[in-house]
Every structure is written in C-alpha cells, then in structure tokens.
CSV table of C-alpha atoms in Angstrom, one decimal:
chain,number,residue,atom,x,y,z
A,1,MET,CA,131.2,-45.9,-50.3
A,2,GLU,CA,130.7,-46.5,-46.6
A,3,LEU,CA,128.6,-45.9,-44.2
A,4,PRO,CA,128.0,-42.2,-43.2
A,5,ASP,CA,127.4,-42.5,-47.7
A,6,ILE,CA,124.8,-44.8,-48.0
A,7,TRP,CA,123.2,-43.1,-45.3
A,8,PHE,CA,122.7,-39.9,-46.4
A,9,ILE,CA,122.0,-40.6,-49.6
A,10,ALA,CA,119.4,-42.9,-47.6
A,11,ILE,CA,118.7,-39.3,-45.6
A,12,ALA,CA,117.6,-38.0,-48.9
A,13,VAL,CA,115.8,-40.3,-50.4
A,14,LEU,CA,113.3,-39.6,-46.9
A,15,TRP,CA,114.0,-36.2,-47.6
A,16,THR,CA,112.4,-36.9,-51.0
A,17,GLY,CA,109.6,-39.1,-50.6
A,18,TYR,CA,108.6,-35.8,-47.6
A,19,PHE,CA,108.2,-33.5,-50.2
A,20,VAL,CA,106.8,-35.6,-53.3
A,21,LEU,CA,104.2,-36.3,-51.0
A,22,GLU,CA,103.1,-34.1,-48.4
A,23,GLY,CA,104.4,-31.1,-51.3
A,24,PHE,CA,100.7,-32.2,-53.0
A,25,ASP,CA,99.3,-31.6,-49.1
A,26,PHE,CA,100.7,-28.9,-48.9
A,27,GLY,CA,99.6,-27.6,-52.1
A,28,VAL,CA,95.6,-29.1,-51.4
A,29,GLY,CA,96.0,-27.0,-48.5
A,30,ILE,CA,97.2,-23.5,-49.9
A,31,LEU,CA,94.1,-23.2,-52.4
A,32,LEU,CA,91.3,-23.9,-49.8
A,33,PRO,CA,89.8,-20.8,-50.5
A,34,LEU,CA,90.6,-20.1,-54.1
A,35,VAL,CA,89.9,-23.6,-55.3
A,36,GLY,CA,86.3,-24.7,-52.6
A,37,ARG,CA,84.2,-21.9,-53.3
A,38,ASP,CA,81.4,-23.2,-50.8
A,39,ASP,CA,81.9,-25.1,-47.6
A,40,THR,CA,81.1,-28.4,-49.4
A,41,ASP,CA,83.8,-27.6,-52.4
A,42,ARG,CA,86.7,-26.9,-49.3
A,43,ARG,CA,85.3,-30.9,-48.3
A,44,VAL,CA,85.6,-32.5,-51.2
A,45,MET,CA,89.2,-30.5,-51.3
A,46,ILE,CA,89.8,-32.1,-48.1
A,47,ASN,CA,88.9,-35.6,-47.8
A,48,ALA,CA,90.6,-35.6,-51.3
A,49,ILE,CA,93.6,-35.8,-48.8
A,50,GLY,CA,92.5,-37.5,-45.5
A,51,PRO,CA,93.2,-40.6,-45.3
A,52,VAL,CA,97.0,-39.9,-46.4
A,53,TRP,CA,98.0,-37.2,-44.7
A,54,ASP,CA,98.8,-38.0,-42.1
A,55,GLY,CA,101.1,-41.0,-43.3
A,56,ASN,CA,102.9,-38.4,-45.4
A,57,GLU,CA,104.1,-36.5,-42.3
A,58,VAL,CA,105.8,-39.9,-41.1
A,59,TRP,CA,108.0,-39.3,-44.2
A,60,LEU,CA,109.6,-35.8,-41.9
A,61,ILE,CA,109.3,-38.2,-38.6
A,62,THR,CA,112.1,-40.4,-40.1
A,63,ALA,CA,113.9,-38.0,-42.0
A,64,ALA,CA,114.8,-35.7,-38.7
A,65,GLY,CA,114.6,-39.3,-36.7
A,66,ALA,CA,117.5,-40.5,-39.5
A,67,MET,CA,119.8,-36.8,-39.2
A,68,PHE,CA,119.6,-37.4,-35.7
A,69,ALA,CA,120.5,-41.4,-34.5
A,70,ALA,CA,123.5,-41.0,-38.5
A,71,PHE,CA,124.1,-37.7,-38.5
A,72,PRO,CA,124.1,-36.2,-34.2
A,73,ALA,CA,126.3,-32.8,-35.4
A,74,TRP,CA,124.4,-32.0,-38.3
A,75,TYR,CA,120.7,-32.6,-36.4
A,76,ALA,CA,121.9,-30.5,-33.5
A,77,SER,CA,123.6,-28.1,-35.6
A,78,ALA,CA,120.7,-27.3,-37.8
A,79,PHE,CA,117.2,-27.9,-35.8
A,80,SER,CA,119.7,-25.4,-33.4
A,81,GLY,CA,121.2,-22.5,-36.3
A,82,PHE,CA,117.2,-22.9,-37.3
A,83,TYR,CA,115.6,-23.0,-34.3
A,84,LEU,CA,112.9,-20.6,-35.1
A,85,PRO,CA,111.6,-21.2,-38.6
A,86,LEU,CA,111.8,-24.7,-37.7
A,87,LEU,CA,109.5,-23.8,-34.6
A,88,ILE,CA,106.9,-21.8,-37.1
A,89,VAL,CA,107.0,-25.1,-39.2
A,90,LEU,CA,105.9,-27.3,-36.2
A,91,LEU,CA,103.3,-25.7,-34.9
A,92,ALA,CA,102.3,-24.7,-38.4
A,93,LEU,CA,101.6,-28.2,-38.7
A,94,ILE,CA,100.0,-28.8,-35.0
A,95,ALA,CA,98.0,-26.3,-37.2
A,96,ARG,CA,97.2,-28.1,-39.6
A,97,GLY,CA,96.3,-31.5,-38.0
A,98,VAL,CA,94.3,-30.2,-35.5
A,99,ALA,CA,92.3,-28.1,-37.8
A,100,PHE,CA,91.4,-31.0,-39.4
A,101,GLU,CA,90.3,-33.1,-36.4
A,102,TYR,CA,88.6,-30.2,-35.5
A,103,ARG,CA,86.5,-28.4,-39.0
A,104,GLY,CA,83.9,-30.5,-38.7
A,105,LYS,CA,83.2,-30.9,-34.8
A,106,GLY,CA,81.0,-27.3,-35.5
A,107,ASP,CA,77.8,-26.9,-37.5
A,108,THR,CA,78.9,-23.1,-38.0
A,109,ASP,CA,80.9,-21.1,-40.6
A,110,ARG,CA,82.7,-19.7,-38.7
A,111,TRP,CA,83.7,-22.6,-36.6
A,112,ARG,CA,84.7,-23.9,-39.9
A,113,ALA,CA,86.0,-20.5,-41.3
A,114,TRP,CA,88.5,-19.5,-39.2
A,115,TRP,CA,89.7,-24.0,-39.1
A,116,ASP,CA,90.4,-23.4,-42.6
A,117,ARG,CA,92.6,-20.4,-42.0
A,118,ALA,CA,94.7,-23.0,-39.8
A,119,ILE,CA,94.4,-24.8,-42.7
A,120,VAL,CA,95.8,-22.7,-45.2
A,121,PHE,CA,98.7,-21.0,-42.5
A,122,GLY,CA,99.5,-24.6,-41.1
A,123,SER,CA,100.2,-25.6,-45.7
A,124,THR,CA,101.4,-22.1,-46.8
A,125,ALA,CA,104.0,-21.7,-44.1
A,126,PRO,CA,106.2,-24.4,-44.3
A,127,ALA,CA,105.8,-25.0,-48.0
A,128,VAL,CA,108.3,-21.6,-47.5
A,129,LEU,CA,110.1,-22.4,-45.2
A,130,TRP,CA,111.6,-25.3,-46.6
A,131,GLY,CA,112.6,-23.9,-49.0
A,132,VAL,CA,114.3,-21.4,-47.3
A,133,PHE,CA,115.9,-24.1,-44.5
A,134,PHE,CA,117.4,-26.2,-47.9
A,135,ALA,CA,118.3,-22.7,-49.5
A,136,ASN,CA,120.9,-22.3,-46.4
A,137,LEU,CA,121.9,-26.2,-46.2
A,138,VAL,CA,123.0,-25.7,-49.1
A,139,ARG,CA,124.4,-21.9,-49.3
A,140,GLY,CA,126.1,-22.5,-46.2
A,141,VAL,CA,125.6,-20.8,-42.7
A,142,PRO,CA,128.0,-18.7,-39.9
A,143,MET,CA,129.6,-21.6,-37.1
A,144,ASP,CA,131.9,-21.8,-35.3
A,145,ALA,CA,135.0,-24.5,-34.5
A,146,ASP,CA,131.8,-25.7,-31.7
A,147,GLY,CA,129.1,-27.3,-34.3
A,148,ILE,CA,127.2,-23.5,-33.8
A,149,VAL,CA,125.5,-21.6,-35.8
A,150,THR,CA,125.5,-17.7,-35.6
A,151,ALA,CA,123.5,-17.0,-37.9
A,152,GLY,CA,121.0,-14.4,-37.1
A,153,ILE,CA,117.2,-14.1,-38.7
A,154,ALA,CA,118.6,-11.3,-41.4
A,155,ASP,CA,121.4,-14.2,-42.1
A,156,LEU,CA,118.5,-16.8,-43.5
A,157,LEU,CA,116.7,-14.4,-45.1
A,158,THR,CA,119.5,-14.3,-47.5
A,159,PRO,CA,118.0,-13.7,-51.9
A,160,TYR,CA,118.6,-17.1,-52.9
A,161,ALA,CA,116.8,-18.4,-50.5
A,162,LEU,CA,113.7,-16.2,-50.0
A,163,LEU,CA,114.4,-18.1,-54.1
A,164,GLY,CA,114.3,-21.4,-52.1
A,165,GLY,CA,110.7,-20.6,-50.9
A,166,LEU,CA,109.4,-18.9,-53.6
A,167,THR,CA,109.7,-21.7,-55.8
A,168,THR,CA,109.0,-24.7,-53.0
A,169,LEU,CA,105.1,-22.9,-52.5
A,170,SER,CA,104.7,-22.7,-55.8
A,171,LEU,CA,105.9,-26.3,-56.9
A,172,PHE,CA,103.8,-27.4,-54.2
A,173,THR,CA,101.0,-25.2,-54.8
A,174,LEU,CA,101.2,-27.1,-58.6
A,175,HIS,CA,101.5,-30.2,-57.3
A,176,GLY,CA,98.0,-30.3,-54.9
A,177,ALA,CA,96.9,-28.8,-57.8
A,178,VAL,CA,97.0,-31.9,-60.0
A,179,PHE,CA,96.6,-33.8,-57.8
A,180,LEU,CA,93.1,-32.4,-57.5
A,181,THR,CA,92.4,-32.5,-61.0
A,182,LEU,CA,93.9,-36.6,-60.7
A,183,LYS,CA,92.3,-37.0,-57.0
A,184,THR,CA,88.1,-35.0,-57.9
A,185,SER,CA,85.4,-34.3,-60.1
A,186,GLY,CA,83.2,-31.5,-61.3
A,187,PRO,CA,84.0,-27.7,-60.4
A,188,VAL,CA,86.3,-28.7,-57.8
A,189,ARG,CA,89.2,-30.6,-60.6
A,190,VAL,CA,87.7,-27.4,-63.1
A,191,ARG,CA,89.2,-24.8,-60.6
A,192,ALA,CA,92.5,-27.0,-59.6
A,193,ARG,CA,92.7,-27.1,-63.7
A,194,ALA,CA,92.4,-23.4,-63.3
A,195,ALA,CA,94.8,-22.8,-60.4
A,196,ALA,CA,97.2,-25.5,-61.7
A,197,LEU,CA,97.8,-23.4,-64.8
A,198,ARG,CA,98.1,-20.0,-62.8
A,199,SER,CA,100.7,-21.6,-60.0
A,200,ALA,CA,102.9,-23.0,-62.7
A,201,ALA,CA,103.5,-19.3,-64.1
A,202,VAL,CA,104.9,-19.0,-61.0
A,203,ALA,CA,106.8,-22.6,-60.7
A,204,VAL,CA,107.9,-23.1,-63.9
A,205,PRO,CA,110.1,-19.8,-64.3
A,206,ALA,CA,111.8,-19.4,-60.2
A,207,GLY,CA,111.8,-23.3,-61.0
A,208,ALA,CA,114.4,-23.2,-63.6
A,209,VAL,CA,116.2,-19.8,-61.9
A,210,PHE,CA,116.3,-21.5,-58.3
A,211,LEU,CA,118.0,-24.5,-60.0
A,212,ALA,CA,119.9,-23.0,-62.8
A,213,TRP,CA,121.2,-20.8,-59.4
A,214,THR,CA,121.9,-23.8,-57.3
A,215,GLN,CA,124.0,-25.2,-60.1
A,216,TYR,CA,126.3,-22.6,-61.0
A,217,SER,CA,127.2,-21.7,-57.4
A,218,TYR,CA,126.6,-25.1,-55.3
A,219,GLY,CA,126.2,-28.0,-57.8
A,220,ALA,CA,129.3,-30.5,-59.3
A,221,ALA,CA,129.3,-32.1,-62.6
A,222,TRP,CA,126.4,-34.5,-61.7
A,223,THR,CA,124.3,-32.6,-60.5
A,224,LEU,CA,124.0,-30.8,-63.7
A,225,PRO,CA,122.3,-33.7,-65.8
A,226,VAL,CA,119.0,-33.9,-62.6
A,227,ALA,CA,118.8,-30.6,-62.9
A,228,ALA,CA,118.6,-29.9,-65.6
A,229,ALA,CA,115.5,-32.6,-65.7
A,230,ALA,CA,114.0,-31.2,-62.8
A,231,ALA,CA,113.7,-27.7,-64.8
A,232,ALA,CA,112.1,-30.2,-68.1
A,233,ALA,CA,109.7,-32.1,-65.3
A,234,LEU,CA,108.7,-29.2,-63.8
A,235,ALA,CA,108.0,-27.6,-67.7
A,236,ALA,CA,106.2,-30.9,-68.6
A,237,GLY,CA,104.0,-31.5,-66.1
A,238,ALA,CA,101.9,-27.4,-66.6
A,239,LEU,CA,101.6,-28.8,-70.0
A,240,LEU,CA,100.1,-31.9,-70.0
A,241,ALA,CA,97.9,-30.0,-66.8
A,242,ALA,CA,96.9,-28.1,-69.6
A,243,ASN,CA,96.3,-30.7,-71.7
A,244,GLY,CA,94.4,-33.1,-69.1
A,245,ARG,CA,96.9,-35.2,-68.8
A,246,GLU,CA,95.8,-35.1,-65.4
A,247,GLY,CA,97.9,-38.3,-64.2
A,248,TRP,CA,100.6,-37.4,-66.1
A,249,SER,CA,100.7,-34.2,-65.3
A,250,PHE,CA,101.3,-35.0,-61.2
A,251,THR,CA,104.2,-37.6,-62.6
A,252,ALA,CA,105.7,-35.4,-64.0
A,253,THR,CA,105.7,-32.1,-60.5
A,254,ALA,CA,106.1,-35.3,-58.5
A,255,VAL,CA,109.8,-36.1,-60.6
A,256,ALA,CA,110.6,-32.3,-60.7
A,257,ILE,CA,109.9,-32.7,-57.1
A,258,GLY,CA,112.1,-35.4,-56.6
A,259,ALA,CA,114.8,-34.1,-59.1
A,260,ALA,CA,114.9,-30.5,-57.2
A,261,THR,CA,115.9,-32.6,-53.8
A,262,ALA,CA,118.5,-34.3,-55.3
A,263,THR,CA,119.8,-31.7,-56.8
A,264,LEU,CA,119.9,-29.7,-53.8
A,265,PHE,CA,121.6,-32.5,-51.8
A,266,GLY,CA,123.7,-33.5,-54.0
A,267,SER,CA,125.9,-30.2,-54.1
A,268,LEU,CA,125.1,-30.1,-50.5
A,269,TYR,CA,128.0,-33.3,-50.6
A,270,PRO,CA,130.5,-34.0,-49.1
A,271,ALA,CA,129.4,-31.6,-46.8
A,272,VAL,CA,125.5,-32.2,-44.3
A,273,LEU,CA,126.5,-28.1,-43.3
A,274,PRO,CA,128.8,-25.8,-44.9
A,275,SER,CA,130.0,-22.7,-43.0
A,276,THR,CA,130.5,-19.6,-44.1
A,277,THR,CA,133.5,-18.2,-41.3
A,278,GLY,CA,135.6,-21.4,-42.7
A,279,ALA,CA,136.2,-24.6,-44.6
A,280,THR,CA,137.8,-26.0,-41.2
A,281,PHE,CA,134.5,-25.8,-39.9
A,282,ASP,CA,131.8,-27.1,-42.2
A,283,LEU,CA,130.5,-30.5,-41.3
A,284,THR,CA,130.7,-33.4,-43.5
A,285,VAL,CA,129.7,-36.6,-43.4
A,286,ASP,CA,132.8,-37.8,-41.7
A,287,ASN,CA,133.3,-35.8,-39.1
A,288,ALA,CA,129.0,-35.8,-38.4
A,289,SER,CA,128.1,-39.6,-38.3
A,290,SER,CA,127.5,-41.6,-35.4
A,291,SER,CA,130.5,-44.2,-34.7
A,292,PRO,CA,130.0,-47.2,-37.6
A,293,TYR,CA,127.9,-50.0,-34.7
A,294,THR,CA,125.5,-46.9,-34.6
A,295,LEU,CA,125.1,-47.2,-38.8
A,296,THR,CA,125.5,-50.5,-39.5
A,297,VAL,CA,122.3,-51.3,-36.7
A,298,LEU,CA,120.1,-48.3,-38.0
A,299,SER,CA,120.7,-50.4,-41.9
A,300,TRP,CA,119.6,-53.3,-40.2
A,301,VAL,CA,116.9,-51.6,-38.7
A,302,ALA,CA,115.9,-50.0,-42.1
A,303,VAL,CA,116.9,-52.9,-44.4
A,304,VAL,CA,113.8,-54.7,-42.1
A,305,PHE,CA,111.4,-51.8,-41.5
A,306,LEU,CA,111.3,-50.0,-44.1
A,307,PRO,CA,109.8,-51.9,-47.1
A,308,LEU,CA,107.3,-53.0,-44.7
A,309,VAL,CA,106.2,-49.3,-43.7
A,310,MET,CA,106.8,-48.6,-48.1
A,311,ALA,CA,103.8,-50.8,-48.8
A,312,TYR,CA,101.8,-50.5,-46.4
A,313,GLN,CA,101.6,-46.9,-47.1
A,314,ALA,CA,101.5,-47.9,-51.6
A,315,TRP,CA,98.2,-50.3,-50.4
A,316,SER,CA,96.7,-47.2,-48.0
A,317,TYR,CA,97.2,-45.1,-51.2
A,318,TRP,CA,95.6,-48.1,-53.3
A,319,VAL,CA,92.8,-48.6,-51.3
A,320,PHE,CA,91.6,-44.8,-51.6
A,321,ARG,CA,92.4,-44.4,-55.1
A,322,LYS,CA,89.1,-42.7,-56.5
A,323,ARG,CA,87.9,-39.6,-57.3
A,324,VAL,CA,85.9,-38.0,-54.8
A,325,THR,CA,83.2,-36.2,-55.8
A,326,ARG,CA,80.7,-33.3,-54.2
A,327,GLU,CA,77.6,-35.8,-54.4
A,328,GLN,CA,79.6,-38.9,-52.2
A,329,ILE,CA,80.0,-35.5,-49.1
A,330,ALA,CA,76.7,-36.7,-46.1
A,331,PRO,CA,75.7,-32.3,-44.2
A,332,ALA,CA,78.4,-32.0,-41.9
A,333,PRO,CA,77.0,-32.7,-38.4
A,334,ALA,CA,76.9,-30.1,-36.0
A,335,TYR,CA,79.0,-30.7,-32.4
A,336,GLY,CA,77.8,-33.8,-30.3
A,337,GLY,CA,77.3,-35.7,-33.8
A,338,GLN,CA,73.5,-34.0,-33.8
A,339,GLU,CA,72.8,-33.6,-37.8
A,340,PRO,CA,72.1,-30.2,-38.6
A,341,ALA,CA,68.4,-30.0,-39.7
A,342,HIS,CA,68.4,-28.7,-43.1
A,343,ALA,CA,70.7,-32.8,-43.9
A,344,GLY,CA,69.2,-32.8,-47.5
A,345,ALA,CA,67.2,-36.0,-48.1
A,346,GLY,CA,69.2,-39.3,-50.5
A,347,GLU,CA,73.2,-38.2,-49.1
A,348,GLY,CA,76.0,-40.4,-48.1
A,349,PRO,CA,76.4,-41.4,-45.4
A,350,THR,CA,78.5,-40.4,-43.0
A,351,ALA,CA,82.4,-43.6,-43.2
A,352,PRO,CA,83.7,-43.4,-40.0
A,353,GLY,CA,87.7,-42.6,-38.4
A,354,GLY,CA,90.2,-42.0,-41.2
A,355,ALA,CA,89.4,-39.0,-42.3
A,356,ALA,CA,90.3,-35.0,-42.1
A,357,ASP,CA,87.4,-33.6,-42.1
A,358,GLY,CA,85.2,-33.8,-38.7
A,359,GLY,CA,85.9,-37.5,-39.1
A,360,THR,CA,83.4,-37.3,-42.2
A,361,PRO,CA,84.8,-38.9,-44.9
A,362,PRO,CA,83.1,-41.0,-47.6
A,363,ALA,CA,84.5,-38.9,-50.9
A,364,ALA,CA,87.7,-40.9,-48.6
A,365,ARG,CA,86.4,-44.5,-50.2
A,366,PRO,CA,86.2,-46.7,-52.9
A,367,THR,CA,83.2,-45.3,-54.5
A,368,GLY,CA,83.4,-47.2,-57.6
A,369,ASP,CA,83.2,-44.0,-60.0
C-alpha cells in the first residue's frame, strides 16, 4: 500500500469521526424546537452539547486540511465545483456557532427565539448538504481534463443525491435524539426518546435504500458487508432506543454512521472524484495526490499530533459525562451580566466559560447524579 492510499484511508477516518461526533450535535440542533418545550428545556439540550460541539468541528477542519495537503487537486475540484452548497454549509456553521455564544446574552424571549432559529438552520442545512455533497462525490460530476467541474445546481440535485441528503438528515436527527436520551434527564429525555422513534421511521428505510443504491450502482465486492452492517446497525439502534437501551442505541447509531461513511469512501476508491464526462478525466488517489515527500512529512505530523488530539477529546468527553437536568439550569442573565428579576432562589450558580448557552454551562459539568 502506497502513501496516497494510506492518506485516502486517513481522510475517510477523519470524515467518519466528524460525522459520528458532529452528527449528534446537528441532531440536537434540529430537534431544538421539537423536544424543547420551554427555554429551560432548550438550555438543557444546548448545554448537553455545550462542552463538545466546537471540539467536534475540529474534525471537519482536519479532514478538509488533510484533503488540501494530501490531495490538492481533489480539494480544488471538489470545493470549487460544489462552491454554492459548501458556502451555505460554511454560513450555517458560522450562524450556529454565533447563536450558541449569543443566545444567553439577552433576557427576552424574542432574542432567544431568533438565535434558536439560527441553531436550527445551522444544524439542518449542513445535515442535508453533506449528504448531497458526498452522494455527488460517489456518483461523479461533469469535469473536464483540467479538473474543472462544469456541473450546475440542477446537475447536483439528482434523485440519488437528494436521497443522500434525506438519509444524513434523518440519521443525524436519530443520532442526536438518542444522544439526548443518554445525556439528559426529565421531560427532555422522555420527549427525545419519542423523537428518536419518529426519526427512525424515516432514517431506517431511507438509509437502507440509499445504501442499497450505493452498493448496487457504485460499490465494490468488499463494501457489501460494510453496507449491510451499516443497515443492520441502524435498525438495531432504532430497536434499542425503543427498548430504552440508550448507551447501546447510541453505539449502534454511531456504528451505522461510521459504516455508511466507509461504504461511501469504499465505493469511491480508487477515484477521489469521478468524472461523468469520461473516465479519462477521473481524479484518482494517484493523479490527485501530493508528492511523496509532502505525504511523508504529513505522515510524521499525523503520527505525533493526532493521538494527542484524540486523547484530549476523549478526556473532555469523560469529564463532561454526567447527565444534564433542568434543576442544574440557573436563570439566564440579562445582557451585561445582570440577573433577571424573576431569578428563582435555590437554583444553581452559573458556571464560568466553555458552554454553548451564552456562557451558562452548569449542566455541562459532572454533577454526581
């Protein structure tokens, strides 16, 4: 196995990590108005992902950076050819991040409602568009000999790509709902379980059809068991959620996302971006990769720093492993740090720094429940 092949696998692993971890973040954001009946419920949901959401996005930065360094031609063609949808993803992620930080800076329902809408948009748009993006990568796009993608928006919105968007949207919603049942208590947990069952009614058939379509049209012999494992894990996650087996259900949905991503990358290989204009214009791991020296330097950097990053992120998940409850949520301060007049006695203090809900992460810390 040559270095370009190793780096293709490494990039697939990075995208898998991003979808597994950021997937439940997206799901929580999508479910914000559905599971959160009042402001306290919504703050429970936001604080459930408060300590980890920005760390999860590092996987996206690392995956895109690895594509740029290891396969510059792939990066250039894909990110320029899909410029509009990827721009929407970028704007959505910006709006979502800003909303997490600014939502708690004002003490009015109208203020928070607008930021809640930004969170929903910032979670829903990427959840759909990543599926459309990767479905088009596997299917291929019109591309000339210079690696310039000539596809228009209509060329990207094929039935297969739209099914890919529906699959990622429903799968991330299910993943996020299961995460909430695992990470919260009280009414949010009860409603999240109901949301998991409703989203599973879409995710399981959509995922099964999308995986079958991918395998039949683009898959290799070795991707068949991987696709089957993804479909089985998805169905198992839904059944486990229905039976209240929250930890195993979350593990199953994570495996389903990982196996589905492996199926997509396995179906793509050895190409990195097929051309529907002609196979001679395909970008492959060989003709799109950087020089051997560049890949060698990247490999040493990855060997040194990637374990440190993964260890730190694992440690942060361990530290913030406890459930989030309504009782841990202090009244949100008004803009400028003033406590609102209706602040109730006996509610916990606001914890400093690091949370999503405008700097109010009491529920994000281990609480000993």
